[in-house]
N, CA, C, O and CB atoms as a CASP TS submission, in Angstrom:
PFRMAT TS
TARGET T0000
AUTHOR 0000-0000-0000
METHOD Language model
MODEL 1
PARENT N/A
ATOM      1  N   MET     1      49.149 -27.806   6.862  1.00  0.00           N
ATOM      2  CA  MET     1      47.963 -27.036   7.172  1.00  0.00           C
ATOM      3  C   MET     1      47.093 -27.859   8.117  1.00  0.00           C
ATOM      4  O   MET     1      46.831 -29.037   7.875  1.00  0.00           O
ATOM      5  CB  MET     1      47.186 -26.649   5.878  1.00  0.00           C
ATOM      6  N   SER     2      46.656 -27.225   9.184  1.00  0.00           N
ATOM      7  CA  SER     2      45.828 -27.927  10.159  1.00  0.00           C
ATOM      8  C   SER     2      44.381 -28.000   9.663  1.00  0.00           C
ATOM      9  O   SER     2      43.992 -27.315   8.718  1.00  0.00           O
ATOM     10  CB  SER     2      45.896 -27.226  11.537  1.00  0.00           C
ATOM     11  N   MET     3      43.601 -28.852  10.330  1.00  0.00           N
ATOM     12  CA  MET     3      42.187 -29.018   9.971  1.00  0.00           C
ATOM     13  C   MET     3      41.440 -27.703  10.167  1.00  0.00           C
ATOM     14  O   MET     3      40.582 -27.358   9.354  1.00  0.00           O
ATOM     15  CB  MET     3      41.531 -30.142  10.817  1.00  0.00           C
ATOM     16  N   ASP     4      41.751 -26.961  11.236  1.00  0.00           N
ATOM     17  CA  ASP     4      41.087 -25.686  11.482  1.00  0.00           C
ATOM     18  C   ASP     4      41.394 -24.677  10.378  1.00  0.00           C
ATOM     19  O   ASP     4      40.509 -23.935   9.951  1.00  0.00           O
ATOM     20  CB  ASP     4      41.508 -25.123  12.839  1.00  0.00           C
ATOM     21  N   GLU     5      42.646 -24.645   9.914  1.00  0.00           N
ATOM     22  CA  GLU     5      43.018 -23.726   8.840  1.00  0.00           C
ATOM     23  C   GLU     5      42.302 -24.087   7.534  1.00  0.00           C
ATOM     24  O   GLU     5      41.844 -23.215   6.796  1.00  0.00           O
ATOM     25  CB  GLU     5      44.541 -23.739   8.632  1.00  0.00           C
ATOM     26  N   ALA     6      42.221 -25.378   7.274  1.00  0.00           N
ATOM     27  CA  ALA     6      41.525 -25.834   6.066  1.00  0.00           C
ATOM     28  C   ALA     6      40.044 -25.478   6.142  1.00  0.00           C
ATOM     29  O   ALA     6      39.450 -25.051   5.152  1.00  0.00           O
ATOM     30  CB  ALA     6      41.701 -27.360   5.878  1.00  0.00           C
ATOM     31  N   ASN     7      39.456 -25.655   7.315  1.00  0.00           N
ATOM     32  CA  ASN     7      38.038 -25.301   7.490  1.00  0.00           C
ATOM     33  C   ASN     7      37.815 -23.805   7.293  1.00  0.00           C
ATOM     34  O   ASN     7      36.831 -23.391   6.680  1.00  0.00           O
ATOM     35  CB  ASN     7      37.545 -25.723   8.886  1.00  0.00           C
ATOM     36  N   MET     8      38.736 -23.000   7.819  1.00  0.00           N
ATOM     37  CA  MET     8      38.623 -21.545   7.661  1.00  0.00           C
ATOM     38  C   MET     8      38.737 -21.159   6.188  1.00  0.00           C
ATOM     39  O   MET     8      38.004 -20.290   5.716  1.00  0.00           O
ATOM     40  CB  MET     8      39.709 -20.820   8.490  1.00  0.00           C
ATOM     41  N   GLU     9      39.645 -21.794   5.468  1.00  0.00           N
ATOM     42  CA  GLU     9      39.790 -21.511   4.040  1.00  0.00           C
ATOM     43  C   GLU     9      38.523 -21.898   3.291  1.00  0.00           C
ATOM     44  O   GLU     9      38.058 -21.154   2.428  1.00  0.00           O
ATOM     45  CB  GLU     9      41.004 -22.257   3.458  1.00  0.00           C
ATOM     46  N   ASN    10      37.964 -23.059   3.618  1.00  0.00           N
ATOM     47  CA  ASN    10      36.716 -23.495   2.985  1.00  0.00           C
ATOM     48  C   ASN    10      35.588 -22.521   3.290  1.00  0.00           C
ATOM     49  O   ASN    10      34.827 -22.151   2.396  1.00  0.00           O
ATOM     50  CB  ASN    10      36.334 -24.908   3.455  1.00  0.00           C
ATOM     51  N   ASP    11      35.476 -22.103   4.548  1.00  0.00           N
ATOM     52  CA  ASP    11      34.419 -21.170   4.942  1.00  0.00           C
ATOM     53  C   ASP    11      34.584 -19.827   4.242  1.00  0.00           C
ATOM     54  O   ASP    11      33.603 -19.219   3.815  1.00  0.00           O
ATOM     55  CB  ASP    11      34.417 -20.973   6.461  1.00  0.00           C
ATOM     56  N   GLU    12      35.822 -19.369   4.126  1.00  0.00           N
ATOM     57  CA  GLU    12      36.076 -18.099   3.451  1.00  0.00           C
ATOM     58  C   GLU    12      35.750 -18.209   1.960  1.00  0.00           C
ATOM     59  O   GLU    12      35.191 -17.280   1.377  1.00  0.00           O
ATOM     60  CB  GLU    12      37.544 -17.666   3.649  1.00  0.00           C
ATOM     61  N   ALA    13      36.094 -19.332   1.350  1.00  0.00           N
ATOM     62  CA  ALA    13      35.781 -19.542  -0.061  1.00  0.00           C
ATOM     63  C   ALA    13      34.274 -19.561  -0.281  1.00  0.00           C
ATOM     64  O   ALA    13      33.782 -18.994  -1.256  1.00  0.00           O
ATOM     65  CB  ALA    13      36.406 -20.849  -0.564  1.00  0.00           C
ATOM     66  N   ILE    14      33.546 -20.205   0.611  1.00  0.00           N
ATOM     67  CA  ILE    14      32.082 -20.258   0.505  1.00  0.00           C
ATOM     68  C   ILE    14      31.502 -18.847   0.657  1.00  0.00           C
ATOM     69  O   ILE    14      30.619 -18.452  -0.105  1.00  0.00           O
ATOM     70  CB  ILE    14      31.481 -21.216   1.584  1.00  0.00           C
ATOM     71  N   ALA    15      31.993 -18.098   1.629  1.00  0.00           N
ATOM     72  CA  ALA    15      31.509 -16.731   1.846  1.00  0.00           C
ATOM     73  C   ALA    15      31.800 -15.857   0.625  1.00  0.00           C
ATOM     74  O   ALA    15      30.959 -15.050   0.227  1.00  0.00           O
ATOM     75  CB  ALA    15      32.160 -16.119   3.109  1.00  0.00           C
ATOM     76  N   ASN    16      32.977 -16.010   0.033  1.00  0.00           N
ATOM     77  CA  ASN    16      33.319 -15.237  -1.164  1.00  0.00           C
ATOM     78  C   ASN    16      32.414 -15.607  -2.335  1.00  0.00           C
ATOM     79  O   ASN    16      32.002 -14.740  -3.106  1.00  0.00           O
ATOM     80  CB  ASN    16      34.789 -15.462  -1.546  1.00  0.00           C
ATOM     81  N   LEU    17      32.112 -16.872  -2.464  1.00  0.00           N
ATOM     82  CA  LEU    17      31.234 -17.333  -3.534  1.00  0.00           C
ATOM     83  C   LEU    17      29.824 -16.756  -3.371  1.00  0.00           C
ATOM     84  O   LEU    17      29.216 -16.304  -4.341  1.00  0.00           O
ATOM     85  CB  LEU    17      31.182 -18.870  -3.555  1.00  0.00           C
ATOM     86  N   ILE    18      29.318 -16.775  -2.153  1.00  0.00           N
ATOM     87  CA  ILE    18      27.977 -16.231  -1.895  1.00  0.00           C
ATOM     88  C   ILE    18      27.966 -14.719  -2.120  1.00  0.00           C
ATOM     89  O   ILE    18      26.987 -14.178  -2.634  1.00  0.00           O
ATOM     90  CB  ILE    18      27.520 -16.563  -0.449  1.00  0.00           C
ATOM     91  N   THR    19      29.040 -14.038  -1.742  1.00  0.00           N
ATOM     92  CA  THR    19      29.143 -12.596  -1.977  1.00  0.00           C
ATOM     93  C   THR    19      29.133 -12.283  -3.462  1.00  0.00           C
ATOM     94  O   THR    19      28.458 -11.353  -3.903  1.00  0.00           O
ATOM     95  CB  THR    19      30.413 -12.037  -1.334  1.00  0.00           C
ATOM     96  N   ALA    20      29.890 -13.068  -4.239  1.00  0.00           N
ATOM     97  CA  ALA    20      29.924 -12.868  -5.690  1.00  0.00           C
ATOM     98  C   ALA    20      28.548 -13.120  -6.303  1.00  0.00           C
ATOM     99  O   ALA    20      28.126 -12.405  -7.213  1.00  0.00           O
ATOM    100  CB  ALA    20      30.972 -13.794  -6.339  1.00  0.00           C
ATOM    101  N   LEU    21      27.864 -14.120  -5.810  1.00  0.00           N
ATOM    102  CA  LEU    21      26.526 -14.435  -6.304  1.00  0.00           C
ATOM    103  C   LEU    21      25.548 -13.306  -5.975  1.00  0.00           C
ATOM    104  O   LEU    21      24.696 -12.959  -6.793  1.00  0.00           O
ATOM    105  CB  LEU    21      26.031 -15.762  -5.704  1.00  0.00           C
ATOM    106  N   ALA    22      25.672 -12.738  -4.782  1.00  0.00           N
ATOM    107  CA  ALA    22      24.813 -11.619  -4.393  1.00  0.00           C
ATOM    108  C   ALA    22      25.072 -10.409  -5.296  1.00  0.00           C
ATOM    109  O   ALA    22      24.132  -9.722  -5.695  1.00  0.00           O
ATOM    110  CB  ALA    22      25.049 -11.244  -2.909  1.00  0.00           C
ATOM    111  N   GLU    23      26.331 -10.150  -5.615  1.00  0.00           N
ATOM    112  CA  GLU    23      26.665  -9.041  -6.519  1.00  0.00           C
ATOM    113  C   GLU    23      26.077  -9.280  -7.904  1.00  0.00           C
ATOM    114  O   GLU    23      25.538  -8.364  -8.526  1.00  0.00           O
ATOM    115  CB  GLU    23      28.193  -8.862  -6.618  1.00  0.00           C
ATOM    116  N   GLN    24      26.184 -10.511  -8.381  1.00  0.00           N
ATOM    117  CA  GLN    24      25.618 -10.850  -9.680  1.00  0.00           C
ATOM    118  C   GLN    24      24.098 -10.628  -9.662  1.00  0.00           C
ATOM    119  O   GLN    24      23.529 -10.100 -10.617  1.00  0.00           O
ATOM    120  CB  GLN    24      25.954 -12.320 -10.054  1.00  0.00           C
ATOM    121  N   TYR    25      23.461 -11.034  -8.577  1.00  0.00           N
ATOM    122  CA  TYR    25      22.008 -10.854  -8.457  1.00  0.00           C
ATOM    123  C   TYR    25      21.650  -9.376  -8.489  1.00  0.00           C
ATOM    124  O   TYR    25      20.703  -8.980  -9.170  1.00  0.00           O
ATOM    125  CB  TYR    25      21.483 -11.499  -7.156  1.00  0.00           C
ATOM    126  N   ARG    26      22.400  -8.557  -7.758  1.00  0.00           N
ATOM    127  CA  ARG    26      22.126  -7.120  -7.740  1.00  0.00           C
ATOM    128  C   ARG    26      22.220  -6.521  -9.145  1.00  0.00           C
ATOM    129  O   ARG    26      21.373  -5.727  -9.554  1.00  0.00           O
ATOM    130  CB  ARG    26      23.101  -6.404  -6.795  1.00  0.00           C
ATOM    131  N   LYS    27      23.265  -6.914  -9.873  1.00  0.00           N
ATOM    132  CA  LYS    27      23.461  -6.375 -11.221  1.00  0.00           C
ATOM    133  C   LYS    27      22.357  -6.854 -12.163  1.00  0.00           C
ATOM    134  O   LYS    27      21.783  -6.057 -12.906  1.00  0.00           O
ATOM    135  CB  LYS    27      24.842  -6.783 -11.769  1.00  0.00           C
ATOM    136  N   GLN    28      22.063  -8.140 -12.133  1.00  0.00           N
ATOM    137  CA  GLN    28      21.065  -8.679 -13.047  1.00  0.00           C
ATOM    138  C   GLN    28      19.650  -8.238 -12.686  1.00  0.00           C
ATOM    139  O   GLN    28      18.808  -8.085 -13.571  1.00  0.00           O
ATOM    140  CB  GLN    28      21.142 -10.187 -13.061  1.00  0.00           C
ATOM    141  N   ALA    29      19.382  -8.033 -11.410  1.00  0.00           N
ATOM    142  CA  ALA    29      18.048  -7.591 -10.994  1.00  0.00           C
ATOM    143  C   ALA    29      17.750  -6.195 -11.536  1.00  0.00           C
ATOM    144  O   ALA    29      16.592  -5.852 -11.774  1.00  0.00           O
ATOM    145  CB  ALA    29      17.930  -7.601  -9.456  1.00  0.00           C
ATOM    146  N   GLY    30      18.783  -5.402 -11.729  1.00  0.00           N
ATOM    147  CA  GLY    30      18.604  -4.054 -12.261  1.00  0.00           C
ATOM    148  C   GLY    30      18.580  -4.000 -13.773  1.00  0.00           C
ATOM    149  O   GLY    30      18.297  -2.949 -14.348  1.00  0.00           O
ATOM    150  N   ASP    31      18.871  -5.108 -14.426  1.00  0.00           N
ATOM    151  CA  ASP    31      18.890  -5.166 -15.887  1.00  0.00           C
ATOM    152  C   ASP    31      17.470  -5.434 -16.396  1.00  0.00           C
ATOM    153  O   ASP    31      16.923  -6.519 -16.197  1.00  0.00           O
ATOM    154  CB  ASP    31      19.879  -6.268 -16.391  1.00  0.00           C
ATOM    155  N   LEU    32      16.895  -4.450 -17.042  1.00  0.00           N
ATOM    156  CA  LEU    32      15.513  -4.561 -17.496  1.00  0.00           C
ATOM    157  C   LEU    32      15.361  -5.503 -18.696  1.00  0.00           C
ATOM    158  O   LEU    32      14.242  -5.895 -19.029  1.00  0.00           O
ATOM    159  CB  LEU    32      14.981  -3.189 -17.853  1.00  0.00           C
ATOM    160  N   GLU    33      16.460  -5.868 -19.343  1.00  0.00           N
ATOM    161  CA  GLU    33      16.396  -6.755 -20.504  1.00  0.00           C
ATOM    162  C   GLU    33      16.213  -8.223 -20.101  1.00  0.00           C
ATOM    163  O   GLU    33      15.743  -9.036 -20.896  1.00  0.00           O
ATOM    164  CB  GLU    33      17.659  -6.603 -21.341  1.00  0.00           C
ATOM    165  N   ILE    34      16.585  -8.550 -18.875  1.00  0.00           N
ATOM    166  CA  ILE    34      16.468  -9.925 -18.392  1.00  0.00           C
ATOM    167  C   ILE    34      15.217 -10.016 -17.514  1.00  0.00           C
ATOM    168  O   ILE    34      15.084  -9.257 -16.553  1.00  0.00           O
ATOM    169  CB  ILE    34      17.756 -10.364 -17.597  1.00  0.00           C
ATOM    170  N   PRO    35      14.307 -10.929 -17.830  1.00  0.00           N
ATOM    171  CA  PRO    35      13.100 -11.076 -16.991  1.00  0.00           C
ATOM    172  C   PRO    35      13.472 -11.407 -15.535  1.00  0.00           C
ATOM    173  O   PRO    35      14.348 -12.232 -15.277  1.00  0.00           O
ATOM    174  CB  PRO    35      12.177 -12.186 -17.566  1.00  0.00           C
ATOM    175  N   ALA    36      12.792 -10.750 -14.604  1.00  0.00           N
ATOM    176  CA  ALA    36      13.100 -10.917 -13.176  1.00  0.00           C
ATOM    177  C   ALA    36      13.012 -12.378 -12.741  1.00  0.00           C
ATOM    178  O   ALA    36      13.841 -12.837 -11.956  1.00  0.00           O
ATOM    179  CB  ALA    36      12.150 -10.070 -12.328  1.00  0.00           C
ATOM    180  N   ASN    37      12.030 -13.105 -13.234  1.00  0.00           N
ATOM    181  CA  ASN    37      11.898 -14.513 -12.842  1.00  0.00           C
ATOM    182  C   ASN    37      13.067 -15.348 -13.332  1.00  0.00           C
ATOM    183  O   ASN    37      13.484 -16.284 -12.650  1.00  0.00           O
ATOM    184  CB  ASN    37      10.598 -15.091 -13.376  1.00  0.00           C
ATOM    185  N   ASP    38      13.608 -15.025 -14.516  1.00  0.00           N
ATOM    186  CA  ASP    38      14.784 -15.739 -15.016  1.00  0.00           C
ATOM    187  C   ASP    38      15.980 -15.504 -14.108  1.00  0.00           C
ATOM    188  O   ASP    38      16.743 -16.424 -13.812  1.00  0.00           O
ATOM    189  CB  ASP    38      15.114 -15.300 -16.450  1.00  0.00           C
ATOM    190  N   VAL    39      16.133 -14.261 -13.671  1.00  0.00           N
ATOM    191  CA  VAL    39      17.236 -13.917 -12.765  1.00  0.00           C
ATOM    192  C   VAL    39      17.081 -14.690 -11.458  1.00  0.00           C
ATOM    193  O   VAL    39      18.036 -15.291 -10.966  1.00  0.00           O
ATOM    194  CB  VAL    39      17.276 -12.383 -12.491  1.00  0.00           C
ATOM    195  N   ARG    40      15.889 -14.670 -10.910  1.00  0.00           N
ATOM    196  CA  ARG    40      15.644 -15.363  -9.642  1.00  0.00           C
ATOM    197  C   ARG    40      15.888 -16.865  -9.756  1.00  0.00           C
ATOM    198  O   ARG    40      16.511 -17.472  -8.885  1.00  0.00           O
ATOM    199  CB  ARG    40      14.218 -15.108  -9.172  1.00  0.00           C
ATOM    200  N   MET    41      15.392 -17.450 -10.834  1.00  0.00           N
ATOM    201  CA  MET    41      15.554 -18.896 -11.007  1.00  0.00           C
ATOM    202  C   MET    41      17.027 -19.272 -11.150  1.00  0.00           C
ATOM    203  O   MET    41      17.459 -20.295 -10.620  1.00  0.00           O
ATOM    204  CB  MET    41      14.767 -19.379 -12.233  1.00  0.00           C
ATOM    205  N   GLU    42      17.790 -18.461 -11.855  1.00  0.00           N
ATOM    206  CA  GLU    42      19.223 -18.726 -12.016  1.00  0.00           C
ATOM    207  C   GLU    42      19.938 -18.617 -10.673  1.00  0.00           C
ATOM    208  O   GLU    42      20.810 -19.430 -10.365  1.00  0.00           O
ATOM    209  CB  GLU    42      19.849 -17.747 -13.036  1.00  0.00           C
ATOM    210  N   ILE    43      19.578 -17.628  -9.883  1.00  0.00           N
ATOM    211  CA  ILE    43      20.192 -17.464  -8.560  1.00  0.00           C
ATOM    212  C   ILE    43      19.810 -18.632  -7.657  1.00  0.00           C
ATOM    213  O   ILE    43      20.660 -19.162  -6.942  1.00  0.00           O
ATOM    214  CB  ILE    43      19.760 -16.122  -7.915  1.00  0.00           C
ATOM    215  N   VAL    44      18.557 -19.033  -7.680  1.00  0.00           N
ATOM    216  CA  VAL    44      18.115 -20.182  -6.870  1.00  0.00           C
ATOM    217  C   VAL    44      18.875 -21.439  -7.285  1.00  0.00           C
ATOM    218  O   VAL    44      19.309 -22.212  -6.431  1.00  0.00           O
ATOM    219  CB  VAL    44      16.581 -20.406  -7.017  1.00  0.00           C
ATOM    220  N   ARG    45      19.038 -21.647  -8.596  1.00  0.00           N
ATOM    221  CA  ARG    45      19.771 -22.814  -9.088  1.00  0.00           C
ATOM    222  C   ARG    45      21.218 -22.810  -8.572  1.00  0.00           C
ATOM    223  O   ARG    45      21.741 -23.838  -8.144  1.00  0.00           O
ATOM    224  CB  ARG    45      19.756 -22.844 -10.633  1.00  0.00           C
ATOM    225  N   LYS    46      21.843 -21.643  -8.623  1.00  0.00           N
ATOM    226  CA  LYS    46      23.231 -21.537  -8.152  1.00  0.00           C
ATOM    227  C   LYS    46      23.309 -21.737  -6.635  1.00  0.00           C
ATOM    228  O   LYS    46      24.245 -22.366  -6.140  1.00  0.00           O
ATOM    229  CB  LYS    46      23.827 -20.163  -8.537  1.00  0.00           C
ATOM    230  N   LEU    47      22.341 -21.212  -5.906  1.00  0.00           N
ATOM    231  CA  LEU    47      22.323 -21.413  -4.456  1.00  0.00           C
ATOM    232  C   LEU    47      22.153 -22.891  -4.101  1.00  0.00           C
ATOM    233  O   LEU    47      22.740 -23.377  -3.135  1.00  0.00           O
ATOM    234  CB  LEU    47      21.197 -20.588  -3.819  1.00  0.00           C
ATOM    235  N   MET    48      21.345 -23.597  -4.890  1.00  0.00           N
ATOM    236  CA  MET    48      21.164 -25.034  -4.658  1.00  0.00           C
ATOM    237  C   MET    48      22.476 -25.783  -4.907  1.00  0.00           C
ATOM    238  O   MET    48      22.809 -26.714  -4.174  1.00  0.00           O
ATOM    239  CB  MET    48      20.041 -25.596  -5.569  1.00  0.00           C
ATOM    240  N   LEU    49      23.216 -25.380  -5.935  1.00  0.00           N
ATOM    241  CA  LEU    49      24.512 -26.000  -6.200  1.00  0.00           C
ATOM    242  C   LEU    49      25.486 -25.744  -5.056  1.00  0.00           C
ATOM    243  O   LEU    49      26.227 -26.637  -4.646  1.00  0.00           O
ATOM    244  CB  LEU    49      25.097 -25.476  -7.514  1.00  0.00           C
ATOM    245  N   ILE    50      25.475 -24.520  -4.548  1.00  0.00           N
ATOM    246  CA  ILE    50      26.339 -24.183  -3.414  1.00  0.00           C
ATOM    247  C   ILE    50      25.941 -25.011  -2.196  1.00  0.00           C
ATOM    248  O   ILE    50      26.806 -25.551  -1.506  1.00  0.00           O
ATOM    249  CB  ILE    50      26.257 -22.668  -3.089  1.00  0.00           C
ATOM    250  N   ALA    51      24.643 -25.114  -1.928  1.00  0.00           N
ATOM    251  CA  ALA    51      24.164 -25.897  -0.784  1.00  0.00           C
ATOM    252  C   ALA    51      24.580 -27.363  -0.918  1.00  0.00           C
ATOM    253  O   ALA    51      25.020 -27.976   0.054  1.00  0.00           O
ATOM    254  CB  ALA    51      22.629 -25.788  -0.661  1.00  0.00           C
ATOM    255  N   ASP    52      24.441 -27.921  -2.117  1.00  0.00           N
ATOM    256  CA  ASP    52      24.850 -29.312  -2.340  1.00  0.00           C
ATOM    257  C   ASP    52      26.350 -29.482  -2.115  1.00  0.00           C
ATOM    258  O   ASP    52      26.789 -30.486  -1.554  1.00  0.00           O
ATOM    259  CB  ASP    52      24.475 -29.761  -3.762  1.00  0.00           C
ATOM    260  N   SER    53      27.129 -28.504  -2.554  1.00  0.00           N
ATOM    261  CA  SER    53      28.573 -28.565  -2.364  1.00  0.00           C
ATOM    262  C   SER    53      28.938 -28.512  -0.879  1.00  0.00           C
ATOM    263  O   SER    53      29.828 -29.229  -0.422  1.00  0.00           O
ATOM    264  CB  SER    53      29.253 -27.418  -3.117  1.00  0.00           C
ATOM    265  N   ILE    54      28.245 -27.661  -0.144  1.00  0.00           N
ATOM    266  CA  ILE    54      28.501 -27.545   1.296  1.00  0.00           C
ATOM    267  C   ILE    54      28.140 -28.851   1.997  1.00  0.00           C
ATOM    268  O   ILE    54      28.877 -29.318   2.865  1.00  0.00           O
ATOM    269  CB  ILE    54      27.699 -26.366   1.906  1.00  0.00           C
ATOM    270  N   LYS    55      27.005 -29.438   1.618  1.00  0.00           N
ATOM    271  CA  LYS    55      26.604 -30.726   2.203  1.00  0.00           C
ATOM    272  C   LYS    55      27.661 -31.787   1.924  1.00  0.00           C
ATOM    273  O   LYS    55      28.018 -32.562   2.811  1.00  0.00           O
ATOM    274  CB  LYS    55      25.234 -31.178   1.645  1.00  0.00           C
ATOM    275  N   GLY    56      28.161 -31.823   0.690  1.00  0.00           N
ATOM    276  CA  GLY    56      29.200 -32.783   0.332  1.00  0.00           C
ATOM    277  C   GLY    56      30.472 -32.550   1.124  1.00  0.00           C
ATOM    278  O   GLY    56      31.123 -33.499   1.561  1.00  0.00           O
ATOM    279  N   LEU    57      30.820 -31.305   1.306  1.00  0.00           N
ATOM    280  CA  LEU    57      32.006 -30.957   2.088  1.00  0.00           C
ATOM    281  C   LEU    57      31.842 -31.398   3.536  1.00  0.00           C
ATOM    282  O   LEU    57      32.778 -31.922   4.140  1.00  0.00           O
ATOM    283  CB  LEU    57      32.274 -29.444   2.021  1.00  0.00           C
ATOM    284  N   MET    58      30.661 -31.189   4.087  1.00  0.00           N
ATOM    285  CA  MET    58      30.400 -31.578   5.478  1.00  0.00           C
ATOM    286  C   MET    58      30.450 -33.095   5.629  1.00  0.00           C
ATOM    287  O   MET    58      30.989 -33.600   6.613  1.00  0.00           O
ATOM    288  CB  MET    58      29.028 -31.042   5.943  1.00  0.00           C
ATOM    289  N   LYS    59      29.897 -33.821   4.670  1.00  0.00           N
ATOM    290  CA  LYS    59      29.934 -35.286   4.730  1.00  0.00           C
ATOM    291  C   LYS    59      31.359 -35.789   4.624  1.00  0.00           C
ATOM    292  O   LYS    59      31.753 -36.715   5.332  1.00  0.00           O
ATOM    293  CB  LYS    59      29.077 -35.898   3.616  1.00  0.00           C
ATOM    294  N   SER    60      32.133 -35.178   3.736  1.00  0.00           N
ATOM    295  CA  SER    60      33.525 -35.564   3.551  1.00  0.00           C
ATOM    296  C   SER    60      34.317 -35.340   4.836  1.00  0.00           C
ATOM    297  O   SER    60      35.090 -36.201   5.257  1.00  0.00           O
ATOM    298  CB  SER    60      34.152 -34.776   2.393  1.00  0.00           C
ATOM    299  N   LYS    61      34.120 -34.186   5.447  1.00  0.00           N
ATOM    300  CA  LYS    61      34.822 -33.872   6.708  1.00  0.00           C
ATOM    301  C   LYS    61      34.399 -34.838   7.809  1.00  0.00           C
ATOM    302  O   LYS    61      35.222 -35.270   8.615  1.00  0.00           O
ATOM    303  CB  LYS    61      34.540 -32.410   7.147  1.00  0.00           C
ATOM    304  N   SER    62      33.109 -35.175   7.838  1.00  0.00           N
ATOM    305  CA  SER    62      32.607 -36.108   8.846  1.00  0.00           C
ATOM    306  C   SER    62      33.271 -37.473   8.690  1.00  0.00           C
ATOM    307  O   SER    62      33.664 -38.097   9.676  1.00  0.00           O
ATOM    308  CB  SER    62      31.075 -36.244   8.742  1.00  0.00           C
ATOM    309  N   ARG    63      33.393 -37.930   7.452  1.00  0.00           N
ATOM    310  CA  ARG    63      34.040 -39.221   7.200  1.00  0.00           C
ATOM    311  C   ARG    63      35.505 -39.183   7.603  1.00  0.00           C
ATOM    312  O   ARG    63      36.030 -40.149   8.157  1.00  0.00           O
ATOM    313  CB  ARG    63      33.914 -39.609   5.721  1.00  0.00           C
ATOM    314  N   GLN    64      36.163 -38.064   7.323  1.00  0.00           N
ATOM    315  CA  GLN    64      37.579 -37.929   7.694  1.00  0.00           C
ATOM    316  C   GLN    64      37.744 -37.988   9.203  1.00  0.00           C
ATOM    317  O   GLN    64      38.682 -38.607   9.704  1.00  0.00           O
ATOM    318  CB  GLN    64      38.162 -36.612   7.151  1.00  0.00           C
ATOM    319  N   LEU    65      36.833 -37.344   9.931  1.00  0.00           N
ATOM    320  CA  LEU    65      36.917 -37.356  11.382  1.00  0.00           C
ATOM    321  C   LEU    65      36.689 -38.764  11.925  1.00  0.00           C
ATOM    322  O   LEU    65      37.361 -39.188  12.866  1.00  0.00           O
ATOM    323  CB  LEU    65      35.901 -36.382  11.982  1.00  0.00           C
ATOM    324  N   ASP    66      35.742 -39.483  11.333  1.00  0.00           N
ATOM    325  CA  ASP    66      35.482 -40.854  11.752  1.00  0.00           C
ATOM    326  C   ASP    66      36.711 -41.734  11.542  1.00  0.00           C
ATOM    327  O   ASP    66      37.027 -42.582  12.377  1.00  0.00           O
ATOM    328  CB  ASP    66      34.286 -41.426  10.987  1.00  0.00           C
ATOM    329  N   MET    67      37.397 -41.528  10.430  1.00  0.00           N
ATOM    330  CA  MET    67      38.571 -42.334  10.115  1.00  0.00           C
ATOM    331  C   MET    67      39.731 -41.999  11.047  1.00  0.00           C
ATOM    332  O   MET    67      40.547 -42.868  11.354  1.00  0.00           O
ATOM    333  CB  MET    67      38.987 -42.123   8.658  1.00  0.00           C
ATOM    334  N   GLU    68      39.813 -40.753  11.497  1.00  0.00           N
ATOM    335  CA  GLU    68      40.897 -40.332  12.373  1.00  0.00           C
ATOM    336  C   GLU    68      40.709 -40.807  13.794  1.00  0.00           C
ATOM    337  O   GLU    68      41.681 -40.953  14.534  1.00  0.00           O
ATOM    338  CB  GLU    68      41.024 -38.844  12.357  1.00  0.00           C
ATOM    339  N   LEU    69      39.459 -41.053  14.188  1.00  0.00           N
ATOM    340  CA  LEU    69      39.184 -41.492  15.555  1.00  0.00           C
ATOM    341  C   LEU    69      39.553 -42.911  15.726  1.00  0.00           C
ATOM    342  O   LEU    69      39.395 -43.464  16.815  1.00  0.00           O
ATOM    343  CB  LEU    69      37.741 -41.295  15.918  1.00  0.00           C
TER
END
């Protein structure tokens, strides 16, 4: 698998994860039993985890490129 293919797979996985999170938000936002702020805070927490994962992935790829040069 080439680096471009791996990057595309990573990008697609990230997009799928964000899509799933958006669907979860839509469902939970409509649930009157769950306080809206709890739903928002949980989504923000998950988005922060995704952002941290993306940052880690970018740093890892950067290090790999440095080693290959």
